[in-house]
């Protein structure tokens, strides 16, 4: 009888501990901004500039004229992509934007704008901005 009472107490303690310590405090639900209907639209990709400065070019070619420049952490909506032959063995993916083309090594690509915004927020927090 003593052993079964002790076992019951242990089981109760384990169950209570499980209830107390397994409850995870969830962060606030994401806020969806209705002003940008493409933010989570399927098939629309978003890019975050991952280098201090990225030159946006007229065509997917390093010798093409620069049409604009973007800074690290800027979020851009991808409008297209193209794989370009650099030399005999090397190909490179370029992404198209409203202002021109940027090569993929200068970007991080996301499936929706909310993911991109979260990465930028963490990047700025990490840098103390």
Coordinates of N, CA, C and O in Angstrom, one line a residue:
X1 N 0.8 -1.2 0.0 CA 0.0 0.0 0.0 C 0.9 1.3 0.0 O 0.6 2.2 -0.7
X2 N 2.0 1.2 0.8 CA 2.9 2.4 0.9 C 3.5 2.6 -0.5 O 3.7 3.7 -0.9
X3 N 3.9 1.5 -1.1 CA 4.6 1.6 -2.4 C 3.6 2.2 -3.5 O 4.0 3.0 -4.3
X4 N 2.4 1.7 -3.5 CA 1.5 2.2 -4.5 C 1.1 3.7 -4.2 O 0.9 4.5 -5.1
X5 N 1.1 4.1 -2.9 CA 0.9 5.5 -2.6 C 2.1 6.4 -3.1 O 1.9 7.5 -3.6
X6 N 3.2 5.8 -2.8 CA 4.5 6.5 -3.2 C 4.5 6.7 -4.8 O 4.8 7.7 -5.3
X7 N 4.1 5.6 -5.5 CA 4.1 5.6 -6.9 C 3.1 6.6 -7.4 O 3.3 7.3 -8.4
X8 N 1.9 6.6 -6.8 CA 0.9 7.6 -7.2 C 1.4 9.0 -7.0 O 1.2 9.9 -7.8
X9 N 2.1 9.3 -5.9 CA 2.6 10.6 -5.6 C 3.7 11.0 -6.7 O 3.7 12.1 -7.2
X10 N 4.5 10.1 -7.0 CA 5.6 10.3 -8.1 C 4.9 10.6 -9.4 O 5.3 11.5 -10.1
X11 N 3.9 9.8 -9.8 CA 3.2 10.0 -11.0 C 2.5 11.4 -11.1 O 2.5 12.1 -12.1
X12 N 1.9 11.7 -10.0 CA 1.2 13.0 -9.9 C 2.2 14.2 -10.0 O 2.0 15.1 -10.7
X13 N 3.4 14.0 -9.4 CA 4.4 15.0 -9.4 C 5.0 15.2 -10.9 O 5.1 16.3 -11.4
X14 N 5.2 14.0 -11.6 CA 5.7 14.0 -12.9 C 4.6 14.7 -13.9 O 5.0 15.5 -14.7
X15 N 3.4 14.3 -13.7 CA 2.3 14.9 -14.5 C 2.2 16.4 -14.3 O 2.1 17.2 -15.2
X16 N 2.2 16.8 -13.0 CA 2.2 18.3 -12.7 C 3.4 19.0 -13.3 O 3.2 20.1 -13.8
X17 N 4.6 18.4 -13.2 CA 5.8 19.0 -13.8 C 5.6 19.1 -15.3 O 6.0 20.2 -15.9
X18 N 5.1 18.1 -15.9 CA 4.9 18.1 -17.3 C 4.0 19.2 -17.7 O 4.3 20.0 -18.7
X19 N 2.9 19.4 -17.0 CA 2.0 20.5 -17.3 C 2.6 21.9 -17.2 O 2.4 22.8 -18.0
X20 N 3.4 22.0 -16.1 CA 4.0 23.3 -15.8 C 5.1 23.7 -16.8 O 5.2 24.8 -17.2
X21 N 6.0 22.8 -17.1 CA 7.2 23.1 -17.8 C 7.0 22.9 -19.3 O 7.9 23.3 -20.1
X22 N 6.0 22.2 -19.8 CA 5.8 22.0 -21.2 C 5.0 23.1 -21.9 O 5.0 23.2 -23.1
X23 N 4.4 24.0 -21.1 CA 3.7 25.1 -21.7 C 4.6 26.1 -22.2 O 5.4 26.6 -21.5
X24 N 4.6 26.3 -23.5 CA 5.5 27.2 -24.2 C 4.8 28.5 -24.4 O 3.6 28.6 -24.8
X25 N 5.4 29.6 -24.0 CA 4.9 30.9 -24.2 C 5.1 31.3 -25.7 O 6.2 31.5 -26.1
X26 N 4.0 31.4 -26.4 CA 4.0 31.8 -27.8 C 4.1 33.3 -28.0 O 3.5 34.0 -27.2
X27 N 4.9 33.7 -29.0 CA 5.0 35.1 -29.3 C 3.7 35.5 -29.9 O 2.8 34.7 -30.3
X28 N 3.5 36.8 -30.0 CA 2.3 37.4 -30.6 C 2.1 36.9 -32.0 O 3.0 36.6 -32.8
X29 N 0.9 36.8 -32.4 CA 0.5 36.3 -33.8 C 1.0 37.4 -34.8 O 1.0 38.6 -34.5
X30 N 1.5 36.9 -36.0 CA 2.0 37.9 -37.0 C 0.8 38.9 -37.4 O -0.3 38.5 -37.5
X31 N 1.2 40.1 -37.6 CA 0.2 41.1 -38.1 C 0.3 41.1 -39.6 O 1.4 41.4 -40.1
X32 N -0.7 40.9 -40.3 CA -0.8 40.9 -41.7 C -1.2 42.3 -42.2 O -2.3 42.8 -41.8
X33 N -0.4 42.9 -43.0 CA -0.6 44.2 -43.5 C -1.4 44.1 -44.8 O -1.0 43.7 -45.8
X34 N -2.7 44.6 -44.7 CA -3.5 44.5 -45.9 C -3.2 45.4 -47.0 O -3.7 45.3 -48.1
X35 N -2.3 46.4 -46.7 CA -1.9 47.4 -47.7 C -1.1 46.8 -48.8 O -0.9 47.4 -49.9
X36 N -0.5 45.6 -48.6 CA 0.4 45.0 -49.6 C -0.2 43.6 -49.9 O 0.2 42.6 -49.3
X37 N -1.1 43.5 -50.8 CA -1.8 42.2 -51.1 C -0.9 41.1 -51.6 O -1.2 39.9 -51.5
X38 N 0.3 41.4 -52.1 CA 1.2 40.4 -52.7 C 2.2 39.9 -51.6 O 3.0 39.0 -51.9
X39 N 2.1 40.4 -50.4 CA 3.0 40.1 -49.3 C 3.1 38.6 -49.0 O 4.1 38.0 -48.7
X40 N 1.9 37.9 -49.2 CA 1.9 36.4 -48.9 C 1.3 35.7 -50.1 O 0.8 34.6 -49.9
X41 N 1.2 36.3 -51.2 CA 0.6 35.7 -52.4 C 1.5 34.5 -52.9 O 2.7 34.7 -53.0
X42 N 0.9 33.4 -53.2 CA 1.7 32.2 -53.6 C 2.4 32.5 -54.9 O 1.9 33.1 -55.8
X43 N 3.7 32.1 -55.0 CA 4.5 32.3 -56.2 C 5.2 33.6 -56.3 O 6.1 33.7 -57.1
X44 N 4.9 34.5 -55.4 CA 5.7 35.8 -55.4 C 6.8 35.7 -54.4 O 6.6 35.3 -53.2
X45 N 8.0 36.0 -54.9 CA 9.2 35.9 -54.0 C 9.7 37.3 -53.6 O 9.4 38.2 -54.3
X46 N 10.4 37.3 -52.5 CA 10.9 38.6 -52.0 C 12.3 38.4 -51.7 O 12.8 37.4 -51.2
X47 N 13.1 39.5 -52.0 CA 14.6 39.4 -51.8 C 15.0 40.5 -50.7 O 14.4 41.5 -50.6
X48 N 16.0 40.1 -49.9 CA 16.6 41.0 -49.0 C 18.0 41.2 -49.4 O 18.8 40.2 -49.7
X49 N 18.5 42.4 -49.6 CA 19.9 42.7 -50.0 C 20.7 42.3 -48.8 O 20.5 42.7 -47.7
X50 N 21.7 41.4 -49.1 CA 22.5 40.8 -48.0 C 24.0 41.4 -48.0 O 24.8 40.9 -47.2
X51 N 24.3 42.4 -48.8 CA 25.6 43.0 -48.8 C 25.4 44.5 -48.6 O 24.3 45.0 -48.8
X52 N 26.5 45.2 -48.2 CA 26.3 46.6 -47.9 C 25.7 47.4 -49.0 O 24.8 48.3 -48.8
X53 N 26.1 47.2 -50.3 CA 25.5 47.9 -51.4 C 25.4 46.9 -52.6 O 26.3 46.1 -52.8
X54 N 24.3 46.9 -53.3 CA 24.1 46.1 -54.4 C 23.7 46.9 -55.6 O 22.7 47.7 -55.5
X55 N 24.4 46.8 -56.7 CA 24.1 47.5 -57.9 C 23.0 46.8 -58.7 O 23.1 45.6 -58.9
X56 N 22.0 47.5 -59.1 CA 20.9 47.0 -59.9 C 21.2 47.3 -61.3 O 21.5 48.5 -61.6
X57 N 21.3 46.3 -62.2 CA 21.7 46.6 -63.6 C 20.6 46.5 -64.6 O 19.6 45.8 -64.4
X58 N 20.8 47.1 -65.7 CA 19.8 47.1 -66.8 C 19.4 45.7 -67.3 O 18.3 45.5 -67.7
X59 N 20.4 44.9 -67.4 CA 20.2 43.5 -67.8 C 21.1 42.6 -67.0 O 21.9 43.0 -66.2
X60 N 20.8 41.2 -67.0 CA 21.6 40.3 -66.1 C 23.0 40.1 -66.6 O 23.3 39.0 -67.2
X61 N 23.8 41.1 -66.5 CA 25.2 41.1 -67.0 C 26.0 42.1 -66.2 O 25.6 43.3 -66.0
X62 N 27.2 41.7 -65.7 CA 28.0 42.6 -64.9 C 28.5 43.8 -65.7 O 28.8 44.9 -65.1
X63 N 28.5 43.8 -67.0 CA 28.9 44.9 -67.8 C 27.8 45.8 -68.2 O 28.0 46.9 -68.8
X64 N 26.5 45.4 -67.8 CA 25.4 46.3 -68.1 C 25.4 47.5 -67.3 O 25.9 47.5 -66.1
X65 N 24.8 48.6 -67.8 CA 24.7 49.9 -67.0 C 24.0 49.7 -65.7 O 23.0 49.0 -65.6
X66 N 24.4 50.4 -64.7 CA 23.7 50.4 -63.3 C 22.5 51.3 -63.4 O 22.7 52.5 -63.8
X67 N 21.4 50.8 -63.0 CA 20.2 51.6 -63.1 C 19.8 52.2 -61.7 O 19.2 53.2 -61.6
X68 N 20.2 51.5 -60.6 CA 20.0 52.0 -59.3 C 20.8 51.1 -58.3 O 21.5 50.1 -58.7
X69 N 20.9 51.6 -57.1 CA 21.6 50.8 -56.0 C 20.7 50.6 -54.8 O 19.9 51.4 -54.5
X70 N 21.0 49.5 -54.1 CA 20.2 49.2 -52.9 C 21.1 48.9 -51.8 O 22.3 48.5 -52.0
X71 N 20.7 49.2 -50.6 CA 21.5 49.0 -49.4 C 21.1 47.7 -48.7 O 20.0 47.2 -48.8
X72 N 22.0 47.2 -47.8 CA 21.8 46.0 -47.1 C 20.5 46.1 -46.2 O 20.2 47.2 -45.6
X73 N 19.6 45.1 -46.3 CA 18.4 45.1 -45.5 C 17.2 45.6 -46.3 O 16.1 45.4 -45.8
X74 N 17.4 46.1 -47.5 CA 16.2 46.5 -48.3 C 15.5 45.3 -48.8 O 16.1 44.3 -49.2
X75 N 14.2 45.4 -48.8 CA 13.3 44.3 -49.3 C 12.7 44.7 -50.7 O 12.2 45.8 -50.9
X76 N 12.9 43.8 -51.6 CA 12.4 44.0 -53.0 C 11.6 42.8 -53.4 O 11.8 41.7 -53.1
X77 N 10.5 43.1 -54.2 CA 9.7 42.0 -54.8 C 10.4 41.5 -56.1 O 10.7 42.3 -57.0
X78 N 10.6 40.2 -56.2 CA 11.1 39.6 -57.4 C 10.1 39.6 -58.5 O 9.0 39.1 -58.3
X79 N 10.5 40.0 -59.7 CA 9.6 40.0 -60.8 C 10.0 39.0 -61.9 O 9.3 38.7 -62.8
X80 N 11.2 38.4 -61.7 CA 11.6 37.4 -62.6 C 13.0 36.9 -62.3 O 13.6 37.3 -61.3
X81 N 13.5 35.9 -63.0 CA 14.8 35.3 -62.7 C 15.3 34.8 -64.0 O 14.6 34.4 -64.9
X82 N 16.7 34.7 -64.1 CA 17.3 34.2 -65.3 C 18.7 33.6 -64.9 O 19.4 34.2 -64.2
X83 N 19.0 32.4 -65.5 CA 20.3 31.9 -65.3 C 21.2 32.3 -66.4 O 20.8 32.2 -67.6
X84 N 22.4 32.8 -66.1 CA 23.3 33.4 -67.1 C 24.6 32.6 -67.1 O 25.1 32.2 -66.0
X85 N 25.1 32.3 -68.3 CA 26.4 31.6 -68.4 C 27.5 32.7 -68.2 O 27.7 33.6 -69.0
X86 N 28.3 32.5 -67.1 CA 29.4 33.4 -66.8 C 30.7 33.1 -67.7 O 31.3 33.9 -68.3
X87 N 31.1 31.8 -67.6 CA 32.1 31.3 -68.4 C 31.8 29.8 -68.8 O 30.7 29.4 -68.6
X88 N 32.8 29.1 -69.3 CA 32.5 27.7 -69.7 C 31.9 26.8 -68.6 O 31.0 26.0 -68.9
X89 N 32.3 27.0 -67.4 CA 31.9 26.1 -66.3 C 30.9 26.7 -65.3 O 30.3 26.1 -64.5
X90 N 30.8 28.1 -65.4 CA 30.0 28.8 -64.4 C 28.7 29.4 -64.9 O 28.7 30.1 -65.9
X91 N 27.7 29.1 -64.1 CA 26.4 29.8 -64.4 C 26.0 30.5 -63.1 O 26.4 30.2 -62.0
X92 N 25.2 31.6 -63.3 CA 24.8 32.4 -62.1 C 23.4 32.8 -62.3 O 22.9 33.2 -63.4
X93 N 22.6 32.7 -61.2 CA 21.2 33.1 -61.2 C 21.1 34.6 -60.9 O 21.7 35.1 -60.0
X94 N 20.3 35.3 -61.7 CA 20.1 36.7 -61.5 C 18.6 36.9 -61.3 O 17.7 36.2 -61.9
X95 N 18.2 37.8 -60.4 CA 16.8 38.1 -60.2 C 16.4 39.5 -60.7 O 17.2 40.4 -60.6
X96 N 15.2 39.6 -61.3 CA 14.7 40.8 -61.9 C 13.8 41.5 -60.8 O 13.1 40.9 -60.1
X97 N 13.9 42.9 -60.9 CA 13.1 43.7 -60.0 C 12.6 44.9 -60.9 O 13.0 45.0 -62.1
X98 N 11.8 45.7 -60.3 CA 11.2 46.8 -61.1 C 12.4 47.7 -61.7 O 12.2 48.3 -62.8
X99 N 13.5 47.8 -60.9 CA 14.6 48.7 -61.3 C 15.6 48.0 -62.2 O 16.6 48.7 -62.6
X100 N 15.6 46.7 -62.3 CA 16.6 46.0 -63.0 C 17.0 44.7 -62.5 O 16.1 44.0 -61.9
X101 N 18.2 44.2 -62.6 CA 18.7 42.9 -62.3 C 19.8 42.9 -61.2 O 20.7 43.8 -61.2
X102 N 19.7 41.9 -60.3 CA 20.8 41.8 -59.3 C 21.1 40.3 -59.2 O 20.3 39.4 -59.2
X103 N 22.5 40.0 -59.1 CA 22.9 38.6 -59.1 C 22.5 38.0 -57.7 O 22.6 38.6 -56.7
X104 N 22.2 36.7 -57.7 CA 21.8 36.0 -56.5 C 22.8 36.0 -55.3 O 22.3 36.0 -54.2
X105 N 24.1 36.0 -55.6 CA 25.0 36.0 -54.4 C 24.8 37.3 -53.5 O 25.3 37.3 -52.3
X106 N 24.2 38.3 -54.0 CA 24.0 39.5 -53.2 C 22.7 39.6 -52.5 O 22.4 40.6 -51.8
X107 N 21.9 38.5 -52.6 CA 20.5 38.5 -52.1 C 20.2 37.3 -51.2 O 20.9 36.2 -51.4
X108 N 19.2 37.4 -50.4 CA 18.5 36.2 -49.8 C 17.1 36.3 -50.2 O 16.4 37.3 -50.2
X109 N 16.6 35.1 -50.7 CA 15.3 35.0 -51.3 C 14.3 34.3 -50.3 O 14.6 33.3 -49.7
X110 N 13.1 34.9 -50.2 CA 12.0 34.4 -49.3 C 10.7 34.2 -50.1 O 10.4 34.8 -51.1
X111 N 9.9 33.3 -49.5 CA 8.6 32.9 -50.2 C 7.5 34.0 -49.9 O 6.5 34.0 -50.6
X112 N 7.7 34.8 -48.9 CA 6.7 35.8 -48.6 C 7.4 37.0 -47.9 O 8.5 36.9 -47.4
X113 N 6.8 38.1 -48.0 CA 7.4 39.4 -47.5 C 7.5 39.4 -45.9 O 8.5 40.0 -45.4
X114 N 6.7 38.6 -45.2 CA 6.7 38.6 -43.8 C 8.0 37.9 -43.3 O 8.7 38.3 -42.4
X115 N 8.5 36.8 -44.0 CA 9.7 36.2 -43.7 C 10.9 37.2 -43.9 O 11.8 37.3 -43.1
X116 N 10.8 37.9 -45.0 CA 11.9 38.9 -45.3 C 11.9 40.0 -44.3 O 13.0 40.3 -43.8
X117 N 10.8 40.5 -43.9 CA 10.7 41.5 -42.8 C 11.3 41.0 -41.5 O 12.0 41.7 -40.8
X118 N 11.0 39.8 -41.2 CA 11.5 39.2 -39.9 C 13.1 39.1 -39.9 O 13.7 39.4 -39.0
X119 N 13.6 38.7 -41.1 CA 15.1 38.6 -41.2 C 15.7 40.0 -41.1 O 16.7 40.2 -40.4
X120 N 15.1 41.0 -41.7 CA 15.6 42.4 -41.6 C 15.5 42.9 -40.2 O 16.5 43.5 -39.7
X121 N 14.4 42.6 -39.5 CA 14.3 43.0 -38.1 C 15.4 42.4 -37.3 O 16.0 43.1 -36.5
X122 N 15.7 41.1 -37.5 CA 16.7 40.4 -36.7 C 18.1 40.9 -37.1 O 19.0 41.1 -36.2
X123 N 18.3 41.2 -38.3 CA 19.6 41.8 -38.8 C 19.9 43.1 -38.1 O 20.9 43.4 -37.6
X124 N 18.8 44.0 -38.1 CA 19.0 45.3 -37.5 C 19.2 45.2 -36.0 O 20.0 46.0 -35.4
X125 N 18.5 44.3 -35.3 CA 18.7 44.1 -33.9 C 20.1 43.6 -33.6 O 20.7 44.0 -32.6
X126 N 20.6 42.7 -34.4 CA 21.9 42.2 -34.3 C 23.0 43.3 -34.4 O 24.0 43.3 -33.7
X127 N 22.8 44.2 -35.4 CA 23.7 45.3 -35.6 C 23.5 46.5 -34.7 O 24.2 47.4 -34.7
X128 N 22.4 46.4 -33.9 CA 22.1 47.5 -33.0 C 21.5 48.7 -33.6 O 21.7 49.8 -33.1
X129 N 20.8 48.6 -34.7 CA 20.2 49.7 -35.4 C 18.8 49.9 -35.0 O 18.1 49.1 -34.7

